[in-house]
Short mmCIF file of C-alpha atoms and ligand atoms in Angstrom, two decimals:
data_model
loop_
_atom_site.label_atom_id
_atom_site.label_comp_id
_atom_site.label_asym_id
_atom_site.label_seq_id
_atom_site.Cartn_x
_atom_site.Cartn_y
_atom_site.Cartn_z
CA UNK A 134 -169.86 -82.77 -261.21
CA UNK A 135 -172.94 -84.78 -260.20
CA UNK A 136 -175.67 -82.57 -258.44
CA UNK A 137 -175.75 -85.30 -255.82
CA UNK A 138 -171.74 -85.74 -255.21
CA UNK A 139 -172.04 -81.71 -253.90
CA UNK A 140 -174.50 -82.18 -251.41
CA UNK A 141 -172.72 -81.42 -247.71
CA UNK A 142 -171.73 -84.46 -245.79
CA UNK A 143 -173.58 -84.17 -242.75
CA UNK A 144 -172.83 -86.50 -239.65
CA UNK A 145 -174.85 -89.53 -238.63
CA UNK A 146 -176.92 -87.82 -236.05
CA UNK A 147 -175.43 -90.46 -233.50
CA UNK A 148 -172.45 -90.04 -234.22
CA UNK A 149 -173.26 -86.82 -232.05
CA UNK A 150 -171.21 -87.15 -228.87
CA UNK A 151 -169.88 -84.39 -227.26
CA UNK A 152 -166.64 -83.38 -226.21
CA UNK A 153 -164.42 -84.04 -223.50
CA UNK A 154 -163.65 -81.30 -221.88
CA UNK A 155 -160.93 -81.84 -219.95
CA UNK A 156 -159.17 -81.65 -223.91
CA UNK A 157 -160.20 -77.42 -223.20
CA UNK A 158 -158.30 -78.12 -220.40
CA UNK A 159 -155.06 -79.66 -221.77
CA UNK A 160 -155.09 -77.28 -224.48
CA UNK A 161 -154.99 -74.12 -222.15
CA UNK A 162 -152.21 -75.61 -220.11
CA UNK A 163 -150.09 -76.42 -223.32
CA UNK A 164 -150.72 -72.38 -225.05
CA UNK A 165 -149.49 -71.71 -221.16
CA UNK A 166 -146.67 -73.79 -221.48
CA UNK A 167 -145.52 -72.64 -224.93
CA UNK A 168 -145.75 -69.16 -223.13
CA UNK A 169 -143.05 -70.06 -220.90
CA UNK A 170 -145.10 -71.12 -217.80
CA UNK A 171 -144.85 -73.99 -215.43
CA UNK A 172 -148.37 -75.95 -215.48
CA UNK A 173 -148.81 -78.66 -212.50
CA UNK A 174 -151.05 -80.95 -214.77
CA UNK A 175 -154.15 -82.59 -212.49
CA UNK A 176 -156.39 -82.53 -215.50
CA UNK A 177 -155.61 -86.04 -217.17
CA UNK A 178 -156.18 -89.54 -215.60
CA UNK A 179 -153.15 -91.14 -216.50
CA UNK A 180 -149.92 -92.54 -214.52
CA UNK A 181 -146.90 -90.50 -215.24
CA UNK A 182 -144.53 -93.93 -214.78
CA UNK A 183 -143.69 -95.84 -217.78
CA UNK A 184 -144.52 -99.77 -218.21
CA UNK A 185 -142.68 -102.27 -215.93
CA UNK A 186 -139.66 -102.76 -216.93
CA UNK A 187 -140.60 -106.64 -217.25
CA UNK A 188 -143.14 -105.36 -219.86
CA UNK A 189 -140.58 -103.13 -222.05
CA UNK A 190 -137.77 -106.21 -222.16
CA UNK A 191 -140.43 -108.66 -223.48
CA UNK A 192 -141.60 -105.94 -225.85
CA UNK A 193 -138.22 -105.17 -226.96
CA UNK A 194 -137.41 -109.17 -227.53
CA UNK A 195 -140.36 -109.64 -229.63
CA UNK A 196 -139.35 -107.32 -232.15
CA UNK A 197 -137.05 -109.58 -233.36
CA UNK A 198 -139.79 -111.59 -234.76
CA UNK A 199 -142.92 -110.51 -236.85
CA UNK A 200 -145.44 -109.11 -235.50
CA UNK A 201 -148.39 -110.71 -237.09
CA UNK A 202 -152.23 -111.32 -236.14
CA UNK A 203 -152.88 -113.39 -232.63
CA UNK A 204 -156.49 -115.21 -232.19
CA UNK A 205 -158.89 -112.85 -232.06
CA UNK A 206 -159.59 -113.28 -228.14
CA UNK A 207 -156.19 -112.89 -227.57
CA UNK A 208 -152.90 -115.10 -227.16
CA UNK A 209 -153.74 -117.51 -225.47
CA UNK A 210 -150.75 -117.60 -222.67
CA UNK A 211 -151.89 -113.98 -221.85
CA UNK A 212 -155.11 -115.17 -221.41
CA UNK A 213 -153.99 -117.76 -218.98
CA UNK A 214 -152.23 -115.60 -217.34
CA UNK A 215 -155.19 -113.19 -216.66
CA UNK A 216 -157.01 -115.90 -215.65
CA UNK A 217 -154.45 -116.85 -213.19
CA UNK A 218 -154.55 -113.31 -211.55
CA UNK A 219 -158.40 -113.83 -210.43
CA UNK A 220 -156.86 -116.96 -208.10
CA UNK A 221 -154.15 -114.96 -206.95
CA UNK A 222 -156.18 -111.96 -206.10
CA UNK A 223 -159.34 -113.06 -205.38
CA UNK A 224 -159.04 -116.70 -204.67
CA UNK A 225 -162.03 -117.02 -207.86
CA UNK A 226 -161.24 -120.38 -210.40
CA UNK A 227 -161.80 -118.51 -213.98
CA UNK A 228 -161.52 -120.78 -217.28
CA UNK A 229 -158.97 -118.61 -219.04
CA UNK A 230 -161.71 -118.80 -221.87
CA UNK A 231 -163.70 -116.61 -220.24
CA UNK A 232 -161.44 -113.92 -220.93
CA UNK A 233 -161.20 -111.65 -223.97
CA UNK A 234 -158.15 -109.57 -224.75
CA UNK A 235 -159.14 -106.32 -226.04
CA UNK A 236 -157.69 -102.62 -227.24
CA UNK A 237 -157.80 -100.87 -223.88
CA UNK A 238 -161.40 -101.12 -221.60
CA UNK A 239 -162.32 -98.55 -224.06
CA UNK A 240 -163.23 -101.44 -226.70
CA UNK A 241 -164.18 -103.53 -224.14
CA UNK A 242 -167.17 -101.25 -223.38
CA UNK A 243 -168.11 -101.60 -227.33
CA UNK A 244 -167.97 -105.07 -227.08
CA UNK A 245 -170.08 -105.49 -223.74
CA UNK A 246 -172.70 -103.09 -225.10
CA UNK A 247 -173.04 -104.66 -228.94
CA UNK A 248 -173.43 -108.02 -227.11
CA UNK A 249 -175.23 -107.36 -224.44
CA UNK A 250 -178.00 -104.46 -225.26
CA UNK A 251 -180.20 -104.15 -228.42
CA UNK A 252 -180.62 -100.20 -229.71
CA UNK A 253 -182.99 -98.62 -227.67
CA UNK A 254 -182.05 -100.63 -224.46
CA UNK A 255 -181.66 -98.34 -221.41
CA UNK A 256 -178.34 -99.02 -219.45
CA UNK A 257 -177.84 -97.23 -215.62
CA UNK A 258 -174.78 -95.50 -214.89
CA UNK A 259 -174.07 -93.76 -212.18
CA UNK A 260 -173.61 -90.20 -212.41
CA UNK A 261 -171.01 -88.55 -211.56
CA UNK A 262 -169.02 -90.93 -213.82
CA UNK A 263 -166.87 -92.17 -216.44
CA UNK A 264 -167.65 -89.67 -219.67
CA UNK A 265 -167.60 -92.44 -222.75
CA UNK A 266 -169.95 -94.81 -220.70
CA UNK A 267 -172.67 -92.51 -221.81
CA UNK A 268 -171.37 -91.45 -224.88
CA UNK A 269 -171.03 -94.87 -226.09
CA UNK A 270 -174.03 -95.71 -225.39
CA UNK A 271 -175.58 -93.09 -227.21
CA UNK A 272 -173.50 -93.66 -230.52
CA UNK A 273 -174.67 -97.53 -230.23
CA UNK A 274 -178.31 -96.37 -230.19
CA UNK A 275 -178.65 -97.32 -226.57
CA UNK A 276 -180.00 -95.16 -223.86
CA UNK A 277 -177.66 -94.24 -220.92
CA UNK A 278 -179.68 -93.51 -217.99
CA UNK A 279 -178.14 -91.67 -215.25
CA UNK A 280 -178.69 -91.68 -211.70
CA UNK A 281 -177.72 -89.06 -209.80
CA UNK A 282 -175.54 -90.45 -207.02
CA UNK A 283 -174.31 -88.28 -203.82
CA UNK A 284 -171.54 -88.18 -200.96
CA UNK A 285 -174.01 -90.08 -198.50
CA UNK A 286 -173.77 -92.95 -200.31
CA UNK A 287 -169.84 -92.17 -200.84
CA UNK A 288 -171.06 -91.84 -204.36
CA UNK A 289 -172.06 -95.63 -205.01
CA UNK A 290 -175.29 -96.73 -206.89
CA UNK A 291 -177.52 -98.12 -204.26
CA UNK A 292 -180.12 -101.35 -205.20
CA UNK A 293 -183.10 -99.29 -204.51
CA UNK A 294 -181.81 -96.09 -206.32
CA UNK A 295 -181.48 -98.99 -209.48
CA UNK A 296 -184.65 -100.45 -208.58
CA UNK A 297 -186.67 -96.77 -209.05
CA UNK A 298 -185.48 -96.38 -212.46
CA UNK A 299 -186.19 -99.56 -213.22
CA UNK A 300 -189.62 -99.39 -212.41
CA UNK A 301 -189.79 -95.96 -214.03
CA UNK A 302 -189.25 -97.64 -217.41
CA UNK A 303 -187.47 -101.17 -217.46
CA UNK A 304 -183.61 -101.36 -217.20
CA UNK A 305 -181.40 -103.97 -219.60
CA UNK A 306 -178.16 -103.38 -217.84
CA UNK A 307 -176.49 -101.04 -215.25
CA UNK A 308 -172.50 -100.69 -215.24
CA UNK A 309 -170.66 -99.72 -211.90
CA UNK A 310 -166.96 -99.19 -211.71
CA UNK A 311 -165.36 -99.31 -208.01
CA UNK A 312 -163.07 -97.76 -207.30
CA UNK A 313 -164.81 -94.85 -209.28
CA UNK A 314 -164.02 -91.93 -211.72
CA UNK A 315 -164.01 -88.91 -211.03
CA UNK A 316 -164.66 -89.51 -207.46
CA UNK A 317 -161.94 -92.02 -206.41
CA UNK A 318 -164.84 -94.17 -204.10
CA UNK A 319 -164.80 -97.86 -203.59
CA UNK A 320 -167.94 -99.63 -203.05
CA UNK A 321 -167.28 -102.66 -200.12
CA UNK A 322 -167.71 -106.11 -201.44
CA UNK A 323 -171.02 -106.11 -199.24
CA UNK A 324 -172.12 -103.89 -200.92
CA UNK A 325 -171.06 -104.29 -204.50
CA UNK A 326 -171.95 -107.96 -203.91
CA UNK A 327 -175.71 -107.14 -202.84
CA UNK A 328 -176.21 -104.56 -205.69
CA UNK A 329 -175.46 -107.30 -207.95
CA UNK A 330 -177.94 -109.61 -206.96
CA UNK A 331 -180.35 -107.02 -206.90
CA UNK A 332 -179.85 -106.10 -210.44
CA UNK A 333 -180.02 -110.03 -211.15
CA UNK A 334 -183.12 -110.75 -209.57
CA UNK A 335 -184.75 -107.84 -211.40
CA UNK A 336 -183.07 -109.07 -215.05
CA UNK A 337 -180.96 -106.10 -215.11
CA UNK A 338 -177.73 -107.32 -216.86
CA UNK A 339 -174.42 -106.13 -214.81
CA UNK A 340 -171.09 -105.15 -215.97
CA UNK A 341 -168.42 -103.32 -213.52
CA UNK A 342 -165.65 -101.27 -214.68
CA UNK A 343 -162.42 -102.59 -212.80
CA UNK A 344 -160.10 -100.68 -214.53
CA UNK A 345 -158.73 -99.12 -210.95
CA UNK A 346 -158.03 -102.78 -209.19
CA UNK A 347 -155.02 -102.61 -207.61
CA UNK A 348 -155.07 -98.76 -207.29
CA UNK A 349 -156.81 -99.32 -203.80
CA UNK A 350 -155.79 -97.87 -200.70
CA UNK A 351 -158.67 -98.24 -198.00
CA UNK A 352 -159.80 -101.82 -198.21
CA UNK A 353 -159.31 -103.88 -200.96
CA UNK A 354 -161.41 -104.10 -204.03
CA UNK A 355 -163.83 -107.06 -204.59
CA UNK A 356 -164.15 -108.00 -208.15
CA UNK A 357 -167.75 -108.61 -209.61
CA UNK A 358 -166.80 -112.52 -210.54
CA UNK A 359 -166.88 -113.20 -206.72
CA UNK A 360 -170.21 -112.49 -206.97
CA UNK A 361 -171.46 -113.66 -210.63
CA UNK A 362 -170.92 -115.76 -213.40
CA UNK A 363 -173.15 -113.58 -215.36
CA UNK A 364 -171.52 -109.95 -215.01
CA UNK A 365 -169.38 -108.73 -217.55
CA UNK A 366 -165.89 -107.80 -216.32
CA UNK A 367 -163.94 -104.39 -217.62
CA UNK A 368 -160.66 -103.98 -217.27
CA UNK A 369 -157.39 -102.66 -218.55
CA UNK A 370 -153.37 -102.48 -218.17
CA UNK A 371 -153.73 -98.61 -218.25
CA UNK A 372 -153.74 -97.32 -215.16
CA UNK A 373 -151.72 -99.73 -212.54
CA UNK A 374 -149.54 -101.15 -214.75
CA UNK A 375 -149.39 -97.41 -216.49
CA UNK A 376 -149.96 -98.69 -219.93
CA UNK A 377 -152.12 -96.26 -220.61
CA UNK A 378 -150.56 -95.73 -224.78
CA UNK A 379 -149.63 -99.48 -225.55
CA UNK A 380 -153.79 -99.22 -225.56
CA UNK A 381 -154.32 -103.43 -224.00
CA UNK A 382 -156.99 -104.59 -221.55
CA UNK A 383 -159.34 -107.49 -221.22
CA UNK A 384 -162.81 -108.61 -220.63
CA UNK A 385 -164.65 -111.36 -218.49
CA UNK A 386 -167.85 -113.06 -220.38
CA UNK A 387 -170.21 -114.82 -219.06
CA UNK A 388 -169.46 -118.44 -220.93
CA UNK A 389 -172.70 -117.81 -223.43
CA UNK A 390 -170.75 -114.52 -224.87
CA UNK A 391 -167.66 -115.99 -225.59
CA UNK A 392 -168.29 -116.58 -229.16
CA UNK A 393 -170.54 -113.33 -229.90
CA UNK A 394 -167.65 -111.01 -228.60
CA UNK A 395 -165.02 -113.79 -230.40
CA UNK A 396 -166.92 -112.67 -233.47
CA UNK A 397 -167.36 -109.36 -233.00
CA UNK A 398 -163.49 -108.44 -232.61
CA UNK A 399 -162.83 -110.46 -235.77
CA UNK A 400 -164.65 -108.24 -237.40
CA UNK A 401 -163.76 -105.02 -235.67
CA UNK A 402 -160.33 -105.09 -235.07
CA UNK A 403 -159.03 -108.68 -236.56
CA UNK A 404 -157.04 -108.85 -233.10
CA UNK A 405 -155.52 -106.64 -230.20
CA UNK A 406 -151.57 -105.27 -230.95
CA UNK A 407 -149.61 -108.19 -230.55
CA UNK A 408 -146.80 -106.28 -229.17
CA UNK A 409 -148.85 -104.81 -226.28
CA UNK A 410 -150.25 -108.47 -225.66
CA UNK A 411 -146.76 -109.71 -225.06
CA UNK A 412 -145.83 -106.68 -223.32
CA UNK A 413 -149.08 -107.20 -220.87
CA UNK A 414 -148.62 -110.51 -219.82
CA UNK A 415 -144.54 -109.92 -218.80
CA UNK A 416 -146.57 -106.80 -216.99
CA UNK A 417 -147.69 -109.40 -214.52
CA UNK A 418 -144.44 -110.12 -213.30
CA UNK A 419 -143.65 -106.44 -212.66
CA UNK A 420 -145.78 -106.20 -209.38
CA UNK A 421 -142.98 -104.87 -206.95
CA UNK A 422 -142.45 -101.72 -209.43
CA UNK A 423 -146.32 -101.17 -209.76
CA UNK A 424 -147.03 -102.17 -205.89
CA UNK A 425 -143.70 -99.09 -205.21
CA UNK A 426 -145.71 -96.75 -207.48
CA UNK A 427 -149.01 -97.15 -205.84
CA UNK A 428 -147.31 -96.49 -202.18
CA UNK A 429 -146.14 -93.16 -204.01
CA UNK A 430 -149.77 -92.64 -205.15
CA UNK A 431 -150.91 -92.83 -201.45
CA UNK A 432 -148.15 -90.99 -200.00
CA UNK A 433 -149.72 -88.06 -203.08
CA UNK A 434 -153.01 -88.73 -201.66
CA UNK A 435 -152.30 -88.17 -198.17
CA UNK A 436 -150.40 -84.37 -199.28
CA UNK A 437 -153.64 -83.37 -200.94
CA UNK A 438 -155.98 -84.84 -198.26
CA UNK A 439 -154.04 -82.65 -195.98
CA UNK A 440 -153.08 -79.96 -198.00
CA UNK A 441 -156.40 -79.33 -199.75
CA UNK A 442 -158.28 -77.89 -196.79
CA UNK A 443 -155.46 -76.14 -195.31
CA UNK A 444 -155.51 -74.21 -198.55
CA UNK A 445 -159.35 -73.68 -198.55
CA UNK A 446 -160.82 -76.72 -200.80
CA UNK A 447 -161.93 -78.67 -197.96
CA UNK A 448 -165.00 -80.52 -199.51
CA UNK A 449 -164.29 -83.58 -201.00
CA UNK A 450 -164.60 -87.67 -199.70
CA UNK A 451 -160.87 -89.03 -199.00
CA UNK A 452 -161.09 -91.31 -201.43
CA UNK A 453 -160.35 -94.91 -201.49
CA UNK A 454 -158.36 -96.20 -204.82
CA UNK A 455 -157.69 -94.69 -208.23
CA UNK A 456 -155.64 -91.41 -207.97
CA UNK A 457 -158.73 -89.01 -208.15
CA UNK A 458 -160.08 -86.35 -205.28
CA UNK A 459 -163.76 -84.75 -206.52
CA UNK A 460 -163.70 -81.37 -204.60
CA UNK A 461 -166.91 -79.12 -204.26
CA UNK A 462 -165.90 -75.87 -205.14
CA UNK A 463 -169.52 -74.36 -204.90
CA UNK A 464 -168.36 -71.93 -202.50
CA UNK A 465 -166.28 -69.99 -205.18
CA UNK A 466 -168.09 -70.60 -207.87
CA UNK A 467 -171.76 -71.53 -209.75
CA UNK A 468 -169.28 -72.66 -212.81
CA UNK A 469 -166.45 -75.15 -211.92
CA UNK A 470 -165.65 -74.99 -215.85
CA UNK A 471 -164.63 -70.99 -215.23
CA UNK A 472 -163.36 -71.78 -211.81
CA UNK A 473 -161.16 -74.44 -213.60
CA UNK A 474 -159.76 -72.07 -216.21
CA UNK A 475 -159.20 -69.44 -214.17
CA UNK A 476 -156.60 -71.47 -211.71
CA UNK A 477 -155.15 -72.50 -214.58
CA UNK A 478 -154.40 -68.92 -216.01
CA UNK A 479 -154.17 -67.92 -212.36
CA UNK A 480 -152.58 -70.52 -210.41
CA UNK A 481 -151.15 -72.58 -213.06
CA UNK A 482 -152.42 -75.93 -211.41
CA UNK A 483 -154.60 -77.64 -214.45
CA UNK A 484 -157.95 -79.85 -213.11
CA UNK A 485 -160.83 -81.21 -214.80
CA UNK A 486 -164.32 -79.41 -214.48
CA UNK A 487 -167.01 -82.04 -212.96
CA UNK A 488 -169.27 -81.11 -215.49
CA UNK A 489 -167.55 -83.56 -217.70
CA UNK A 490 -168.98 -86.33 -215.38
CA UNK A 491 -172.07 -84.81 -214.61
CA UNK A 492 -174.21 -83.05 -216.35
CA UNK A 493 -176.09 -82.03 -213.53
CA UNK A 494 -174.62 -81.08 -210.91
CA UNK A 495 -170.79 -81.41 -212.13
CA UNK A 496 -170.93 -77.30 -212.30
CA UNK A 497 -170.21 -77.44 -208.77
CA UNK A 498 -167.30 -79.72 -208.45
CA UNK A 499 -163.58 -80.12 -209.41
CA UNK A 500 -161.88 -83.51 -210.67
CA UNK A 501 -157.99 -83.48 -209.23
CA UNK A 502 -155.71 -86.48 -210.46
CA UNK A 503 -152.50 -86.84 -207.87
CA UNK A 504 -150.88 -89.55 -210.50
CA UNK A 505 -147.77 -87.23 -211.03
CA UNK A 506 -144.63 -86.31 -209.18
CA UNK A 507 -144.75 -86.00 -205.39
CA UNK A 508 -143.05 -81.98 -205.66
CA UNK A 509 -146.19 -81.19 -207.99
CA UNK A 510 -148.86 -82.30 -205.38
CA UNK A 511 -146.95 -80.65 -202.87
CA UNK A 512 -146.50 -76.99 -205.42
CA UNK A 513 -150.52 -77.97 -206.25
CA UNK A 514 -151.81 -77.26 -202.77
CA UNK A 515 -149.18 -74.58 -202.30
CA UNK A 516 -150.67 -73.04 -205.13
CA UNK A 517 -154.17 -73.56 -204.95
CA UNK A 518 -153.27 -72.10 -201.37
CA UNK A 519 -151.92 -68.64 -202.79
CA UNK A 520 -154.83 -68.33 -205.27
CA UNK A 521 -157.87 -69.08 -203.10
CA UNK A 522 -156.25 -66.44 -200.45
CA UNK A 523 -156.03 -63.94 -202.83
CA UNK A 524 -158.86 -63.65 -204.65
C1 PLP B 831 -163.34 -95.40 -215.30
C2 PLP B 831 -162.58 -95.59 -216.58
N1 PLP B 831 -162.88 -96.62 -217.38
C3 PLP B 831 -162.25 -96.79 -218.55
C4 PLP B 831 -161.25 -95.93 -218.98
C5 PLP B 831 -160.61 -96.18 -220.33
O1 PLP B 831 -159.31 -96.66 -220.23
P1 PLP B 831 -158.53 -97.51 -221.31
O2 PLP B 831 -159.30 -97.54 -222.58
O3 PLP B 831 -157.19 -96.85 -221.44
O4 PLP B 831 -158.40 -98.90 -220.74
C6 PLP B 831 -160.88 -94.85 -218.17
C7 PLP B 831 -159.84 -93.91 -218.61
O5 PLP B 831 -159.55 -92.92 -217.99
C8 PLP B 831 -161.56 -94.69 -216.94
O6 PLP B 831 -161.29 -93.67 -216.11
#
């Protein structure tokens, strides 16, 4: 054998990223579960619901046909019918070819970075946040910048907090998702409408996370095209319409990006799964089930808004939208990692350690998701209850 074929593969170093923890998480609940034990699972952000059933028919009719390629920004009736949604929702006229189909928000993040950022470009986020934002970032050669955001500001990004790192070494872009992960906030149109200019004025290019619209319980959530023609919309079928598997969301452009990002997904993925394309756009016409689903949602927020503090977690921000609570557990613990495994061995209720969202100070806080069955937020707080008491 060639001396050179046995040198060790080593990884590209930026290929680097770490883990996500919450997968510790999931795998100590399932060695639990294999054990015999009944885990209440908080850990994962994902609905437990299936697809409308509008979306599963039109699935199941188009596999009577092939399933080939579609255009590489997507088919174009799905398309329209994205663009359509803006109206509805938000009363904003989109050209449907603003919008770009894409494998989840997951790829839409590659795309928004690769078109929007050159390597080295430093990109805001806030922190706590949304693991892969960062992690991305990193493997694209871009540097995420976090800023550290807190409960007085309900955890939102403020202009001036953006404008300090900005003038600590220039900013290309900042991304904002409202409402938020892990903390479940919702930034008012106000405000998410004057920390968009601000970031405009200064050249700082702007692209919000929307993958929670329609998961919104305290006011409803302003999209970033009310504000902008130049922001770069993220967002996704996963969470309200539960798609999270079929792996199908979209982007906004601003019109100059069409053909970049048209290019780009040629080349990356050829096009999104046809079959979750079709199954999206019948999604659309499966509101009542989603809009029934999110009342359950609330009805699961208000148990563990109530429950929690009863049973001695009583830190947290009653958050607005998504189905997240971010608890401080720094009263029981310097390490919310431990504190995490140890009511899953102990209490058999499975969460997500903040530390996954925040480097910082995520050792001191807990990430709950209340997507599940009603019973199991009701057990949770029973549970967490029990545990907390007897310790
Ligand atoms: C804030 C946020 N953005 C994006 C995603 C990625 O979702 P997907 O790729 O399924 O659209 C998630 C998933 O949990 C999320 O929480």
């Amino acid at each position: 054998m060639l001396e050179s074929r046995r040198r060790p593969i080593i990884p590209a170093a930026r290929s680097e990223v770490p883990p996500f923890m919450v997968m510790d998480v999931m795998a100590a609940a399932a060695r639990l579960e294999a054990a015999g034990v009944h885990v209440i699972h908080m850990e994962v952000g994902q609905p437990a619901a299936p697809a409308p059933a509008t979306a599963l028919a039109a699935a199941r009719a188009a596999l009577a046909n092939p399933i080939a390629y579609t255009e590489a920004l997507g088919i174009p009736s799905l398309r329209r019918r994205i663009a359509r949604h803006y109206g509805e929702r938000h009363g904003v006229d989109l050209d449907p070819a603003r919008v770009v189909v894409t494998t989840g928000s997951s790829a839409g993040f590659m795309l928004a970075f690769l078109s929007l950022f050159e390597p080295g470009d430093r990109v805001a986020i806030a922190c706590p946040g949304y693991p892969p934002y960062r992690h991305i970032l990193t493997a694209l050669g871009c540097e995420p910048v976090l800023i550290e955001t807190t409960q007085a500001t309900r955890w939102a990004l403020t202009g001036e907090a953006l404008l300090a790192a900005h003038r600590a070494r220039p900013l290309a872009g900042v991304l904002v998702a409202s409402p938020a992960n892990p903390t479940g906030t919702m930034m008012p149109g106000e405000a998410l409408g004057a920390l968009i200019g601000t970031a405009e004025e200064a050249g700082i290019r702007f692209i919000s996370d929307e993958i929670y619209h329609g998961l919104d319980y305290a006011f409803p959530a302003a999209t970033a095209l009310q504000f902008s023609e130049q922001a770069t919309i993220i967002n996704s079928f996963s969470k309200y319409f539960c798609m999270t598997g079929w792996r199908i969301g979209w982007m906004v452009v601003p019109e100059p990006l069409v053909r970049t990002v048209e290019r780009l997904q040629q080349n990356f993925a050829i096009s999104v799964p046809t079959l979750s394309q079709v199954a999206a756009e019948a999604a659309f016409e499966g509101r009542d089930e989603m809009e029934a689903l999110k009342h359950h949602y609330e009805e699961n927020r208000r148990i563990m808004v109530e429950g929690l503090p009863q049973a001695g977690l009583d830190r947290f921000l009653p958050a607005d939208g998504a189905f997240y609570l971010y608890a401080d557990v720094s009263r029981f613990t310097a390490d919310s990692h431990e504190f995490a495994q140890r009511m899953l061995a102990e209490a058999h209720v499975a969460a997500t350690p903040g530390i996954d969202f925040d480097p910082l100070e995520g050792k001191k806080f807990v990430r709950f998701c209340y997507a599940g069955s009603r019973d199991d937020a009701q057990m949770a707080v029973e549970r967490i209850g029990r545990w907390l008491k007897g310790r």
